[in-house]
C-alpha cells in the first residue's frame, strides 16, 4: 500500500492502477478506523479491484466549539489495518494540501442538508460537501462507499452527485453496531464507563419508536416516547428525534413511504447520532 500526501502524486498513482484495469473504489474517512469503517473497506473490496481510503480530519466540517482539536488521530495503526485489507492507496493529505493558501470555494447542498444535523451544526454539511467534491475530483473513483450511520450525510452526497454530475456510484453500507446496539463511532472513545452504559438507550429507544410506527402507532407519540427515554437515560441535550423521508429527508407524519427515524443527543461532552429504517408493511 502506498501512502500519498500530494495531489499530483496521487493522480499518477491512480493512473498506474487504472492501467491494470478494473474499478477504483474510494472510502472517505477521518481515520481512527473501527469495524464500521472496515465494513466499508470490505464492501469496496467486494465491488472493486482497487481500493483507495482517504484519511483527512476535515477542519471545514467542524464548528468553532466542536472537537477538531481532540478528534482521535491514529494514522500509524490505521495504515496497518488498511495494508492488511489489501488497500492500494492511503490518501492522507494535510490541511495545506487540501486547502492551499487562498482557497475560496464552498459547495452547498440546499434542502437535504438543512434541519437535523444541519440545524444543530451550522456549516457542517457545506464542509462535508466541499471536501467530498474535492476527494472525488482528486481520486476520480468509479464508486465511493458511505455508511448509513451518517444518514443525512449519505443523502447530501447522493444529491450532490446527482446535481453536479459527478459520475461516482454511491454505495451505502448498513450501520455496524456493538453487541448492545450502540453504533460504532470514533466518538464513543470519549464516553466514560457510566455514559457508555447509558448510551445503549439511544438505539433501543429508536428501535422501539420504529417498531411502534411500523405497527401503525401515531408517529408524534412514538417519537415523543423515544425522546423521554433518551432523556431519562441521562442524555443532557436531545437535538432531535424525528421521522423523515428516506430519500429527501422531508418530515413524515404518516408512514406512507420508506422512512427513517433519526436522533442526535449529547451525553456528557459527547454528541451521538443514530438512525433506523421504517418502511410501510
Ligand atoms: P468518518 O466519521 O470517519 O466516517 C467515514 C465513513 O464511515 C462514513 O461514510 C461513515 O458513515 C462511516 N461509518 C462510521 N461509523 C460507521 C458505522 N458504525 N457503521 C457503518 N459506517 C460507519 O463521515 C466522515 O468521516 C466524514 O464526514 C467524511 C465523509 C470522510 C468527509 O470528511
PDB file of C-alpha atoms and ligand atoms in Angstrom:
ATOM      1  CA  UNK A   1       0.000   0.000   0.000  1.00  0.00           C
ATOM      2  CA  UNK A   2       1.276   3.443  -0.909  1.00  0.00           C
ATOM      3  CA  UNK A   3       0.706   6.352   1.471  1.00  0.00           C
ATOM      4  CA  UNK A   4       0.379   9.559  -0.553  1.00  0.00           C
ATOM      5  CA  UNK A   5       0.104  13.175   0.651  1.00  0.00           C
ATOM      6  CA  UNK A   6       0.451  15.144  -2.576  1.00  0.00           C
ATOM      7  CA  UNK A   7      -2.308  15.550  -5.194  1.00  0.00           C
ATOM      8  CA  UNK A   8      -0.014  15.282  -8.225  1.00  0.00           C
ATOM      9  CA  UNK A   9       1.493  12.057  -6.879  1.00  0.00           C
ATOM     10  CA  UNK A  10      -1.977  10.700  -6.163  1.00  0.00           C
ATOM     11  CA  UNK A  11      -3.040  11.355  -9.765  1.00  0.00           C
ATOM     12  CA  UNK A  12      -0.014   9.438 -11.059  1.00  0.00           C
ATOM     13  CA  UNK A  13      -0.606   6.501  -8.719  1.00  0.00           C
ATOM     14  CA  UNK A  14      -4.306   6.250  -9.675  1.00  0.00           C
ATOM     15  CA  UNK A  15      -3.366   6.396 -13.363  1.00  0.00           C
ATOM     16  CA  UNK A  16      -0.991   3.462 -12.743  1.00  0.00           C
ATOM     17  CA  UNK A  17      -3.781   1.464 -11.047  1.00  0.00           C
ATOM     18  CA  UNK A  18      -6.145   2.175 -13.928  1.00  0.00           C
ATOM     19  CA  UNK A  19      -3.639   0.691 -16.396  1.00  0.00           C
ATOM     20  CA  UNK A  20      -4.180  -2.749 -14.876  1.00  0.00           C
ATOM     21  CA  UNK A  21      -7.948  -2.444 -15.471  1.00  0.00           C
ATOM     22  CA  UNK A  22     -10.835  -2.894 -13.029  1.00  0.00           C
ATOM     23  CA  UNK A  23     -12.820  -0.446 -10.960  1.00  0.00           C
ATOM     24  CA  UNK A  24     -11.474   2.026  -8.416  1.00  0.00           C
ATOM     25  CA  UNK A  25     -13.377   2.476  -5.133  1.00  0.00           C
ATOM     26  CA  UNK A  26     -12.868   5.333  -2.694  1.00  0.00           C
ATOM     27  CA  UNK A  27     -13.666   5.087   1.032  1.00  0.00           C
ATOM     28  CA  UNK A  28     -13.550   8.611   2.533  1.00  0.00           C
ATOM     29  CA  UNK A  29     -12.808   8.696   6.297  1.00  0.00           C
ATOM     30  CA  UNK A  30     -11.414  10.886   9.033  1.00  0.00           C
ATOM     31  CA  UNK A  31      -9.327   7.992  10.388  1.00  0.00           C
ATOM     32  CA  UNK A  32      -9.287   6.397  13.877  1.00  0.00           C
ATOM     33  CA  UNK A  33     -10.637   3.422  11.979  1.00  0.00           C
ATOM     34  CA  UNK A  34     -13.005   0.977  13.660  1.00  0.00           C
ATOM     35  CA  UNK A  35     -15.066  -2.001  12.479  1.00  0.00           C
ATOM     36  CA  UNK A  36     -17.665   0.398  10.980  1.00  0.00           C
ATOM     37  CA  UNK A  37     -15.063   1.898   8.650  1.00  0.00           C
ATOM     38  CA  UNK A  38     -13.633  -1.557   7.921  1.00  0.00           C
ATOM     39  CA  UNK A  39     -17.074  -2.783   6.796  1.00  0.00           C
ATOM     40  CA  UNK A  40     -16.942  -0.007   4.182  1.00  0.00           C
ATOM     41  CA  UNK A  41     -13.471  -1.152   3.106  1.00  0.00           C
ATOM     42  CA  UNK A  42     -14.716  -4.773   2.849  1.00  0.00           C
ATOM     43  CA  UNK A  43     -17.636  -3.627   0.667  1.00  0.00           C
ATOM     44  CA  UNK A  44     -15.199  -1.637  -1.509  1.00  0.00           C
ATOM     45  CA  UNK A  45     -13.079  -4.772  -1.957  1.00  0.00           C
ATOM     46  CA  UNK A  46     -16.157  -6.774  -2.970  1.00  0.00           C
ATOM     47  CA  UNK A  47     -17.103  -4.215  -5.598  1.00  0.00           C
ATOM     48  CA  UNK A  48     -13.783  -3.002  -6.999  1.00  0.00           C
ATOM     49  CA  UNK A  49     -10.317  -4.255  -7.893  1.00  0.00           C
ATOM     50  CA  UNK A  50      -8.567  -1.228  -6.393  1.00  0.00           C
ATOM     51  CA  UNK A  51      -9.434   0.338  -3.059  1.00  0.00           C
ATOM     52  CA  UNK A  52      -8.305   3.811  -2.032  1.00  0.00           C
ATOM     53  CA  UNK A  53      -9.006   5.005   1.511  1.00  0.00           C
ATOM     54  CA  UNK A  54      -8.694   8.665   2.405  1.00  0.00           C
ATOM     55  CA  UNK A  55      -7.917   9.876   5.908  1.00  0.00           C
ATOM     56  CA  UNK A  56      -8.405  13.592   6.397  1.00  0.00           C
ATOM     57  CA  UNK A  57      -9.727  15.243   9.551  1.00  0.00           C
ATOM     58  CA  UNK A  58     -11.547  17.987   7.690  1.00  0.00           C
ATOM     59  CA  UNK A  59     -11.410  21.307   9.589  1.00  0.00           C
ATOM     60  CA  UNK A  60     -14.153  22.745   7.340  1.00  0.00           C
ATOM     61  CA  UNK A  61     -16.824  20.439   8.784  1.00  0.00           C
ATOM     62  CA  UNK A  62     -16.151  21.173  12.479  1.00  0.00           C
ATOM     63  CA  UNK A  63     -17.869  24.079  14.230  1.00  0.00           C
ATOM     64  CA  UNK A  64     -15.869  26.518  16.400  1.00  0.00           C
ATOM     65  CA  UNK A  65     -16.938  24.748  19.629  1.00  0.00           C
ATOM     66  CA  UNK A  66     -16.592  21.207  18.290  1.00  0.00           C
ATOM     67  CA  UNK A  67     -13.915  18.556  18.781  1.00  0.00           C
ATOM     68  CA  UNK A  68     -11.473  19.252  15.890  1.00  0.00           C
ATOM     69  CA  UNK A  69      -8.524  19.573  18.307  1.00  0.00           C
ATOM     70  CA  UNK A  70      -9.302  16.436  20.287  1.00  0.00           C
ATOM     71  CA  UNK A  71     -10.545  14.274  17.378  1.00  0.00           C
ATOM     72  CA  UNK A  72      -8.579  10.975  17.596  1.00  0.00           C
ATOM     73  CA  UNK A  73      -5.660  10.710  15.165  1.00  0.00           C
ATOM     74  CA  UNK A  74      -4.073   7.264  14.782  1.00  0.00           C
ATOM     75  CA  UNK A  75      -2.610   7.117  11.300  1.00  0.00           C
ATOM     76  CA  UNK A  76       0.081   4.509  12.051  1.00  0.00           C
ATOM     77  CA  UNK A  77      -2.476   1.979  13.370  1.00  0.00           C
ATOM     78  CA  UNK A  78      -4.971   2.860  10.623  1.00  0.00           C
ATOM     79  CA  UNK A  79      -2.315   2.323   7.989  1.00  0.00           C
ATOM     80  CA  UNK A  80      -1.517  -1.189   9.292  1.00  0.00           C
ATOM     81  CA  UNK A  81      -5.205  -2.173   9.217  1.00  0.00           C
ATOM     82  CA  UNK A  82      -5.636  -0.915   5.644  1.00  0.00           C
ATOM     83  CA  UNK A  83      -2.466  -2.644   4.489  1.00  0.00           C
ATOM     84  CA  UNK A  84      -3.776  -5.959   5.909  1.00  0.00           C
ATOM     85  CA  UNK A  85      -7.032  -5.462   3.980  1.00  0.00           C
ATOM     86  CA  UNK A  86      -5.098  -5.079   0.745  1.00  0.00           C
ATOM     87  CA  UNK A  87      -5.852  -1.417   0.048  1.00  0.00           C
ATOM     88  CA  UNK A  88      -3.863   0.034  -2.831  1.00  0.00           C
ATOM     89  CA  UNK A  89      -3.513   3.634  -1.647  1.00  0.00           C
ATOM     90  CA  UNK A  90      -3.880   5.535   1.605  1.00  0.00           C
ATOM     91  CA  UNK A  91      -4.617   9.130   0.579  1.00  0.00           C
ATOM     92  CA  UNK A  92      -3.663  11.258   3.589  1.00  0.00           C
ATOM     93  CA  UNK A  93      -3.183  14.899   2.611  1.00  0.00           C
ATOM     94  CA  UNK A  94      -2.535  17.529   5.258  1.00  0.00           C
ATOM     95  CA  UNK A  95      -4.714  20.625   5.609  1.00  0.00           C
ATOM     96  CA  UNK A  96      -2.357  22.751   3.488  1.00  0.00           C
ATOM     97  CA  UNK A  97      -2.562  20.271   0.600  1.00  0.00           C
ATOM     98  CA  UNK A  98      -6.371  20.155   0.803  1.00  0.00           C
ATOM     99  CA  UNK A  99      -6.931  23.875   1.416  1.00  0.00           C
ATOM    100  CA  UNK A 100      -3.970  25.774  -0.037  1.00  0.00           C
ATOM    101  CA  UNK A 101      -3.496  29.475   0.655  1.00  0.00           C
ATOM    102  CA  UNK A 102      -6.327  31.435  -0.956  1.00  0.00           C
ATOM    103  CA  UNK A 103      -8.838  28.578  -1.021  1.00  0.00           C
ATOM    104  CA  UNK A 104     -12.238  30.273  -1.591  1.00  0.00           C
ATOM    105  CA  UNK A 105     -14.792  27.755  -2.900  1.00  0.00           C
ATOM    106  CA  UNK A 106     -17.620  26.175  -0.956  1.00  0.00           C
ATOM    107  CA  UNK A 107     -20.121  23.551  -2.093  1.00  0.00           C
ATOM    108  CA  UNK A 108     -23.564  23.917  -0.543  1.00  0.00           C
ATOM    109  CA  UNK A 109     -26.376  21.394  -0.989  1.00  0.00           C
ATOM    110  CA  UNK A 110     -29.690  23.040  -0.083  1.00  0.00           C
ATOM    111  CA  UNK A 111     -32.766  21.203   1.215  1.00  0.00           C
ATOM    112  CA  UNK A 112     -31.469  17.864   2.341  1.00  0.00           C
ATOM    113  CA  UNK A 113     -28.639  19.409   4.372  1.00  0.00           C
ATOM    114  CA  UNK A 114     -30.986  21.765   6.233  1.00  0.00           C
ATOM    115  CA  UNK A 115     -32.557  20.670   9.526  1.00  0.00           C
ATOM    116  CA  UNK A 116     -31.450  17.738  11.730  1.00  0.00           C
ATOM    117  CA  UNK A 117     -27.630  17.867  11.955  1.00  0.00           C
ATOM    118  CA  UNK A 118     -27.601  20.805   9.538  1.00  0.00           C
ATOM    119  CA  UNK A 119     -29.523  22.844  12.116  1.00  0.00           C
ATOM    120  CA  UNK A 120     -27.520  21.595  15.099  1.00  0.00           C
ATOM    121  CA  UNK A 121     -24.167  22.031  13.325  1.00  0.00           C
ATOM    122  CA  UNK A 122     -24.328  25.141  11.085  1.00  0.00           C
ATOM    123  CA  UNK A 123     -21.972  24.862   8.088  1.00  0.00           C
ATOM    124  CA  UNK A 124     -21.175  21.203   8.797  1.00  0.00           C
ATOM    125  CA  UNK A 125     -22.623  19.805   5.560  1.00  0.00           C
ATOM    126  CA  UNK A 126     -21.048  22.579   3.466  1.00  0.00           C
ATOM    127  CA  UNK A 127     -17.717  21.375   4.845  1.00  0.00           C
ATOM    128  CA  UNK A 128     -18.593  17.759   4.072  1.00  0.00           C
ATOM    129  CA  UNK A 129     -19.905  18.521   0.544  1.00  0.00           C
ATOM    130  CA  UNK A 130     -16.835  20.637  -0.250  1.00  0.00           C
ATOM    131  CA  UNK A 131     -14.290  18.067   0.895  1.00  0.00           C
ATOM    132  CA  UNK A 132     -16.133  15.132  -0.715  1.00  0.00           C
ATOM    133  CA  UNK A 133     -16.288  17.040  -4.026  1.00  0.00           C
ATOM    134  CA  UNK A 134     -12.534  17.599  -3.753  1.00  0.00           C
ATOM    135  CA  UNK A 135     -11.853  13.955  -2.834  1.00  0.00           C
ATOM    136  CA  UNK A 136     -13.921  12.784  -5.830  1.00  0.00           C
ATOM    137  CA  UNK A 137     -12.027  15.152  -8.151  1.00  0.00           C
ATOM    138  CA  UNK A 138      -8.661  14.148  -6.717  1.00  0.00           C
ATOM    139  CA  UNK A 139      -9.225  10.379  -6.957  1.00  0.00           C
ATOM    140  CA  UNK A 140     -11.914  10.209  -9.692  1.00  0.00           C
ATOM    141  CA  UNK A 141     -13.214   6.884  -8.386  1.00  0.00           C
ATOM    142  CA  UNK A 142     -15.850   4.744 -10.106  1.00  0.00           C
ATOM    143  CA  UNK A 143     -17.615   4.225  -6.795  1.00  0.00           C
ATOM    144  CA  UNK A 144     -17.467   5.566  -3.267  1.00  0.00           C
ATOM    145  CA  UNK A 145     -18.656   3.865  -0.083  1.00  0.00           C
ATOM    146  CA  UNK A 146     -20.521   5.641   2.735  1.00  0.00           C
ATOM    147  CA  UNK A 147     -22.098   4.404   5.972  1.00  0.00           C
ATOM    148  CA  UNK A 148     -25.796   4.673   6.796  1.00  0.00           C
ATOM    149  CA  UNK A 149     -24.646   5.646  10.298  1.00  0.00           C
ATOM    150  CA  UNK A 150     -24.367   9.218   8.962  1.00  0.00           C
ATOM    151  CA  UNK A 151     -27.668   9.027   7.122  1.00  0.00           C
ATOM    152  CA  UNK A 152     -28.100  12.731   6.388  1.00  0.00           C
ATOM    153  CA  UNK A 153     -24.522  12.881   5.099  1.00  0.00           C
ATOM    154  CA  UNK A 154     -25.315   9.981   2.748  1.00  0.00           C
ATOM    155  CA  UNK A 155     -28.430  11.826   1.489  1.00  0.00           C
ATOM    156  CA  UNK A 156     -26.444  15.048   0.990  1.00  0.00           C
ATOM    157  CA  UNK A 157     -23.772  13.223  -1.008  1.00  0.00           C
ATOM    158  CA  UNK A 158     -26.327  11.421  -3.188  1.00  0.00           C
ATOM    159  CA  UNK A 159     -27.949  14.786  -4.003  1.00  0.00           C
ATOM    160  CA  UNK A 160     -24.519  16.381  -4.634  1.00  0.00           C
ATOM    161  CA  UNK A 161     -23.501  13.627  -7.071  1.00  0.00           C
ATOM    162  CA  UNK A 162     -26.779  13.939  -8.992  1.00  0.00           C
ATOM    163  CA  UNK A 163     -26.771  17.748  -9.040  1.00  0.00           C
ATOM    164  CA  UNK A 164     -23.163  18.162 -10.177  1.00  0.00           C
ATOM    165  CA  UNK A 165     -22.999  15.099 -12.492  1.00  0.00           C
ATOM    166  CA  UNK A 166     -20.029  13.781 -10.554  1.00  0.00           C
ATOM    167  CA  UNK A 167     -20.406  10.332 -12.129  1.00  0.00           C
ATOM    168  CA  UNK A 168     -19.496   8.409  -8.966  1.00  0.00           C
ATOM    169  CA  UNK A 169     -21.670   5.479  -7.890  1.00  0.00           C
ATOM    170  CA  UNK A 170     -22.573   5.880  -4.207  1.00  0.00           C
ATOM    171  CA  UNK A 171     -22.711   2.581  -2.309  1.00  0.00           C
ATOM    172  CA  UNK A 172     -24.290   2.594   1.189  1.00  0.00           C
ATOM    173  CA  UNK A 173     -23.311   0.188   3.978  1.00  0.00           C
ATOM    174  CA  UNK A 174     -25.616  -0.547   6.964  1.00  0.00           C
ATOM    175  CA  UNK A 175     -24.618   0.752  10.393  1.00  0.00           C
ATOM    176  CA  UNK A 176     -22.222  -1.540  12.254  1.00  0.00           C
ATOM    177  CA  UNK A 177     -23.033  -1.864  15.963  1.00  0.00           C
ATOM    178  CA  UNK A 178     -21.618  -3.041  19.284  1.00  0.00           C
ATOM    179  CA  UNK A 179     -23.265  -6.121  20.853  1.00  0.00           C
ATOM    180  CA  UNK A 180     -25.642  -3.887  22.867  1.00  0.00           C
ATOM    181  CA  UNK A 181     -26.718  -1.975  19.777  1.00  0.00           C
ATOM    182  CA  UNK A 182     -24.617   1.193  20.105  1.00  0.00           C
ATOM    183  CA  UNK A 183     -23.477   2.319  16.649  1.00  0.00           C
ATOM    184  CA  UNK A 184     -19.692   2.172  16.285  1.00  0.00           C
ATOM    185  CA  UNK A 185     -18.200   5.662  16.222  1.00  0.00           C
ATOM    186  CA  UNK A 186     -14.791   7.234  16.757  1.00  0.00           C
ATOM    187  CA  UNK A 187     -16.526   9.498  19.272  1.00  0.00           C
ATOM    188  CA  UNK A 188     -17.565   6.537  21.514  1.00  0.00           C
ATOM    189  CA  UNK A 189     -13.992   6.716  22.864  1.00  0.00           C
ATOM    190  CA  UNK A 190     -14.967   9.971  24.638  1.00  0.00           C
ATOM    191  CA  UNK A 191     -17.617   8.189  26.779  1.00  0.00           C
ATOM    192  CA  UNK A 192     -16.994   7.442  30.480  1.00  0.00           C
ATOM    193  CA  UNK A 193     -17.910   3.896  31.638  1.00  0.00           C
ATOM    194  CA  UNK A 194     -21.213   5.163  33.006  1.00  0.00           C
ATOM    195  CA  UNK A 195     -22.055   7.133  29.856  1.00  0.00           C
ATOM    196  CA  UNK A 196     -21.171   4.109  27.737  1.00  0.00           C
ATOM    197  CA  UNK A 197     -23.804   2.016  29.572  1.00  0.00           C
ATOM    198  CA  UNK A 198     -26.436   4.758  29.220  1.00  0.00           C
ATOM    199  CA  UNK A 199     -25.596   5.272  25.523  1.00  0.00           C
ATOM    200  CA  UNK A 200     -27.264   2.000  24.507  1.00  0.00           C
ATOM    201  CA  UNK A 201     -30.624   3.619  25.239  1.00  0.00           C
ATOM    202  CA  UNK A 202     -30.260   5.681  22.041  1.00  0.00           C
ATOM    203  CA  UNK A 203     -30.541   2.718  19.603  1.00  0.00           C
ATOM    204  CA  UNK A 204     -33.077   0.998  21.875  1.00  0.00           C
ATOM    205  CA  UNK A 205     -35.375   3.994  22.001  1.00  0.00           C
ATOM    206  CA  UNK A 206     -35.113   4.386  18.218  1.00  0.00           C
ATOM    207  CA  UNK A 207     -35.843   0.675  17.768  1.00  0.00           C
ATOM    208  CA  UNK A 208     -38.950   0.919  19.919  1.00  0.00           C
ATOM    209  CA  UNK A 209     -40.164   4.021  18.074  1.00  0.00           C
ATOM    210  CA  UNK A 210     -39.543   2.347  14.707  1.00  0.00           C
ATOM    211  CA  UNK A 211     -41.455  -0.777  15.810  1.00  0.00           C
ATOM    212  CA  UNK A 212     -44.386   1.261  17.148  1.00  0.00           C
ATOM    213  CA  UNK A 213     -44.623   3.334  13.940  1.00  0.00           C
ATOM    214  CA  UNK A 214     -44.309   0.214  11.794  1.00  0.00           C
ATOM    215  CA  UNK A 215     -47.259  -1.304  13.697  1.00  0.00           C
ATOM    216  CA  UNK A 216     -49.368   1.719  12.838  1.00  0.00           C
ATOM    217  CA  UNK A 217     -48.809   3.701  16.037  1.00  0.00           C
ATOM    218  CA  UNK A 218     -49.057   7.501  15.974  1.00  0.00           C
ATOM    219  CA  UNK A 219     -45.781   8.994  14.755  1.00  0.00           C
ATOM    220  CA  UNK A 220     -45.669  12.014  17.098  1.00  0.00           C
ATOM    221  CA  UNK A 221     -46.379   9.852  20.152  1.00  0.00           C
ATOM    222  CA  UNK A 222     -43.738   7.267  19.257  1.00  0.00           C
ATOM    223  CA  UNK A 223     -41.111   9.987  18.736  1.00  0.00           C
ATOM    224  CA  UNK A 224     -42.052  11.770  21.967  1.00  0.00           C
ATOM    225  CA  UNK A 225     -41.799   8.488  23.914  1.00  0.00           C
ATOM    226  CA  UNK A 226     -38.319   7.872  22.440  1.00  0.00           C
ATOM    227  CA  UNK A 227     -37.230  11.381  23.415  1.00  0.00           C
ATOM    228  CA  UNK A 228     -38.365  10.833  27.031  1.00  0.00           C
ATOM    229  CA  UNK A 229     -36.496   7.502  27.202  1.00  0.00           C
ATOM    230  CA  UNK A 230     -33.304   9.087  25.890  1.00  0.00           C
ATOM    231  CA  UNK A 231     -33.558  11.967  28.370  1.00  0.00           C
ATOM    232  CA  UNK A 232     -34.297   9.624  31.283  1.00  0.00           C
ATOM    233  CA  UNK A 233     -31.221   7.515  30.445  1.00  0.00           C
ATOM    234  CA  UNK A 234     -29.041  10.530  31.243  1.00  0.00           C
ATOM    235  CA  UNK A 235     -28.623  12.309  27.912  1.00  0.00           C
ATOM    236  CA  UNK A 236     -28.457  16.027  28.709  1.00  0.00           C
ATOM    237  CA  UNK A 237     -29.483  17.553  25.423  1.00  0.00           C
ATOM    238  CA  UNK A 238     -31.612  15.861  22.750  1.00  0.00           C
ATOM    239  CA  UNK A 239     -31.114  17.764  19.485  1.00  0.00           C
ATOM    240  CA  UNK A 240     -33.801  15.860  17.576  1.00  0.00           C
ATOM    241  CA  UNK A 241     -35.823  12.640  17.338  1.00  0.00           C
ATOM    242  CA  UNK A 242     -37.612  12.650  14.004  1.00  0.00           C
ATOM    243  CA  UNK A 243     -39.199  10.578  11.256  1.00  0.00           C
ATOM    244  CA  UNK A 244     -38.053  11.640   7.787  1.00  0.00           C
ATOM    245  CA  UNK A 245     -38.446  10.517   4.164  1.00  0.00           C
ATOM    246  CA  UNK A 246     -35.591   8.071   3.464  1.00  0.00           C
ATOM    247  CA  UNK A 247     -34.507   9.942   0.332  1.00  0.00           C
ATOM    248  CA  UNK A 248     -35.416  13.619   0.633  1.00  0.00           C
ATOM    249  CA  UNK A 249     -35.331  13.724   4.453  1.00  0.00           C
ATOM    250  CA  UNK A 250     -38.555  15.721   4.406  1.00  0.00           C
ATOM    251  CA  UNK A 251     -40.652  15.324   7.586  1.00  0.00           C
ATOM    252  CA  UNK A 252     -43.064  12.360   7.529  1.00  0.00           C
ATOM    253  CA  UNK A 253     -46.096  12.379   9.813  1.00  0.00           C
ATOM    254  CA  UNK A 254     -47.735   9.250   8.420  1.00  0.00           C
ATOM    255  CA  UNK A 255     -45.837   6.124   7.344  1.00  0.00           C
ATOM    256  CA  UNK A 256     -46.782   6.010   3.646  1.00  0.00           C
ATOM    257  CA  UNK A 257     -43.282   5.593   2.137  1.00  0.00           C
ATOM    258  CA  UNK A 258     -39.834   4.350   3.147  1.00  0.00           C
ATOM    259  CA  UNK A 259     -38.694   6.481   6.068  1.00  0.00           C
ATOM    260  CA  UNK A 260     -36.011   6.760   8.684  1.00  0.00           C
ATOM    261  CA  UNK A 261     -36.214   7.539  12.364  1.00  0.00           C
ATOM    262  CA  UNK A 262     -33.200   9.678  13.279  1.00  0.00           C
ATOM    263  CA  UNK A 263     -31.876  11.088  16.543  1.00  0.00           C
ATOM    264  CA  UNK A 264     -28.975  13.108  17.898  1.00  0.00           C
ATOM    265  CA  UNK A 265     -28.298  13.658  21.583  1.00  0.00           C
ATOM    266  CA  UNK A 266     -25.488  14.665  23.873  1.00  0.00           C
ATOM    267  CA  UNK A 267     -24.345  12.598  26.831  1.00  0.00           C
ATOM    268  CA  UNK A 268     -21.754  14.435  28.903  1.00  0.00           C
ATOM    269  CA  UNK A 269     -19.466  16.101  26.344  1.00  0.00           C
ATOM    270  CA  UNK A 270     -20.205  13.572  23.629  1.00  0.00           C
ATOM    271  CA  UNK A 271     -22.735  14.021  20.856  1.00  0.00           C
ATOM    272  CA  UNK A 272     -24.093  10.749  19.424  1.00  0.00           C
ATOM    273  CA  UNK A 273     -26.261  10.222  16.336  1.00  0.00           C
ATOM    274  CA  UNK A 274     -28.169   7.167  15.159  1.00  0.00           C
ATOM    275  CA  UNK A 275     -30.971   6.182  12.776  1.00  0.00           C
ATOM    276  CA  UNK A 276     -33.055   3.171  11.751  1.00  0.00           C
ATOM    277  CA  UNK A 277     -35.197   2.307   8.732  1.00  0.00           C
ATOM    278  CA  UNK A 278     -39.011   2.227   8.960  1.00  0.00           C
ATOM    279  CA  UNK A 279     -41.000   1.103   5.929  1.00  0.00           C
ATOM    280  CA  UNK A 280     -44.744   0.679   5.412  1.00  0.00           C
ATOM    281  CA  UNK A 281     -45.738  -3.010   5.551  1.00  0.00           C
TER     282      UNK A 281
HETATM  283  P1  LIG B   1     -15.949   9.357   9.429  1.00  0.00           P
HETATM  284  O1  LIG B   1     -16.771   9.793  10.568  1.00  0.00           O
HETATM  285  O2  LIG B   1     -14.544   8.898   9.673  1.00  0.00           O
HETATM  286  O3  LIG B   1     -16.739   8.219   8.695  1.00  0.00           O
HETATM  287  C1  LIG B   1     -16.256   7.678   7.485  1.00  0.00           C
HETATM  288  C2  LIG B   1     -17.312   6.773   6.903  1.00  0.00           C
HETATM  289  O4  LIG B   1     -17.534   5.675   7.794  1.00  0.00           O
HETATM  290  C3  LIG B   1     -18.676   7.469   6.720  1.00  0.00           C
HETATM  291  O5  LIG B   1     -19.246   7.078   5.486  1.00  0.00           O
HETATM  292  C4  LIG B   1     -19.472   6.936   7.904  1.00  0.00           C
HETATM  293  O6  LIG B   1     -20.875   6.919   7.680  1.00  0.00           O
HETATM  294  C5  LIG B   1     -18.915   5.525   8.017  1.00  0.00           C
HETATM  295  N1  LIG B   1     -19.173   4.960   9.345  1.00  0.00           N
HETATM  296  C6  LIG B   1     -18.797   5.473  10.551  1.00  0.00           C
HETATM  297  N2  LIG B   1     -19.271   4.688  11.550  1.00  0.00           N
HETATM  298  C7  LIG B   1     -19.953   3.675  10.971  1.00  0.00           C
HETATM  299  C8  LIG B   1     -20.702   2.547  11.461  1.00  0.00           C
HETATM  300  N3  LIG B   1     -20.825   2.306  12.754  1.00  0.00           N
HETATM  301  N4  LIG B   1     -21.273   1.720  10.554  1.00  0.00           N
HETATM  302  C9  LIG B   1     -21.165   1.958   9.211  1.00  0.00           C
HETATM  303  N5  LIG B   1     -20.490   3.008   8.702  1.00  0.00           N
HETATM  304  C10 LIG B   1     -19.900   3.855   9.549  1.00  0.00           C
HETATM  305  O7  LIG B   1     -18.046  10.678   7.770  1.00  0.00           O
HETATM  306  C11 LIG B   1     -16.916  11.158   7.752  1.00  0.00           C
HETATM  307  O8  LIG B   1     -15.840  10.553   8.354  1.00  0.00           O
HETATM  308  C12 LIG B   1     -16.611  12.470   7.059  1.00  0.00           C
HETATM  309  O9  LIG B   1     -17.728  13.314   7.145  1.00  0.00           O
HETATM  310  C13 LIG B   1     -16.165  12.307   5.577  1.00  0.00           C
HETATM  311  C14 LIG B   1     -17.271  11.670   4.719  1.00  0.00           C
HETATM  312  C15 LIG B   1     -14.888  11.476   5.494  1.00  0.00           C
HETATM  313  C16 LIG B   1     -15.866  13.707   4.984  1.00  0.00           C
HETATM  314  O10 LIG B   1     -14.896  14.361   5.709  1.00  0.00           O
END
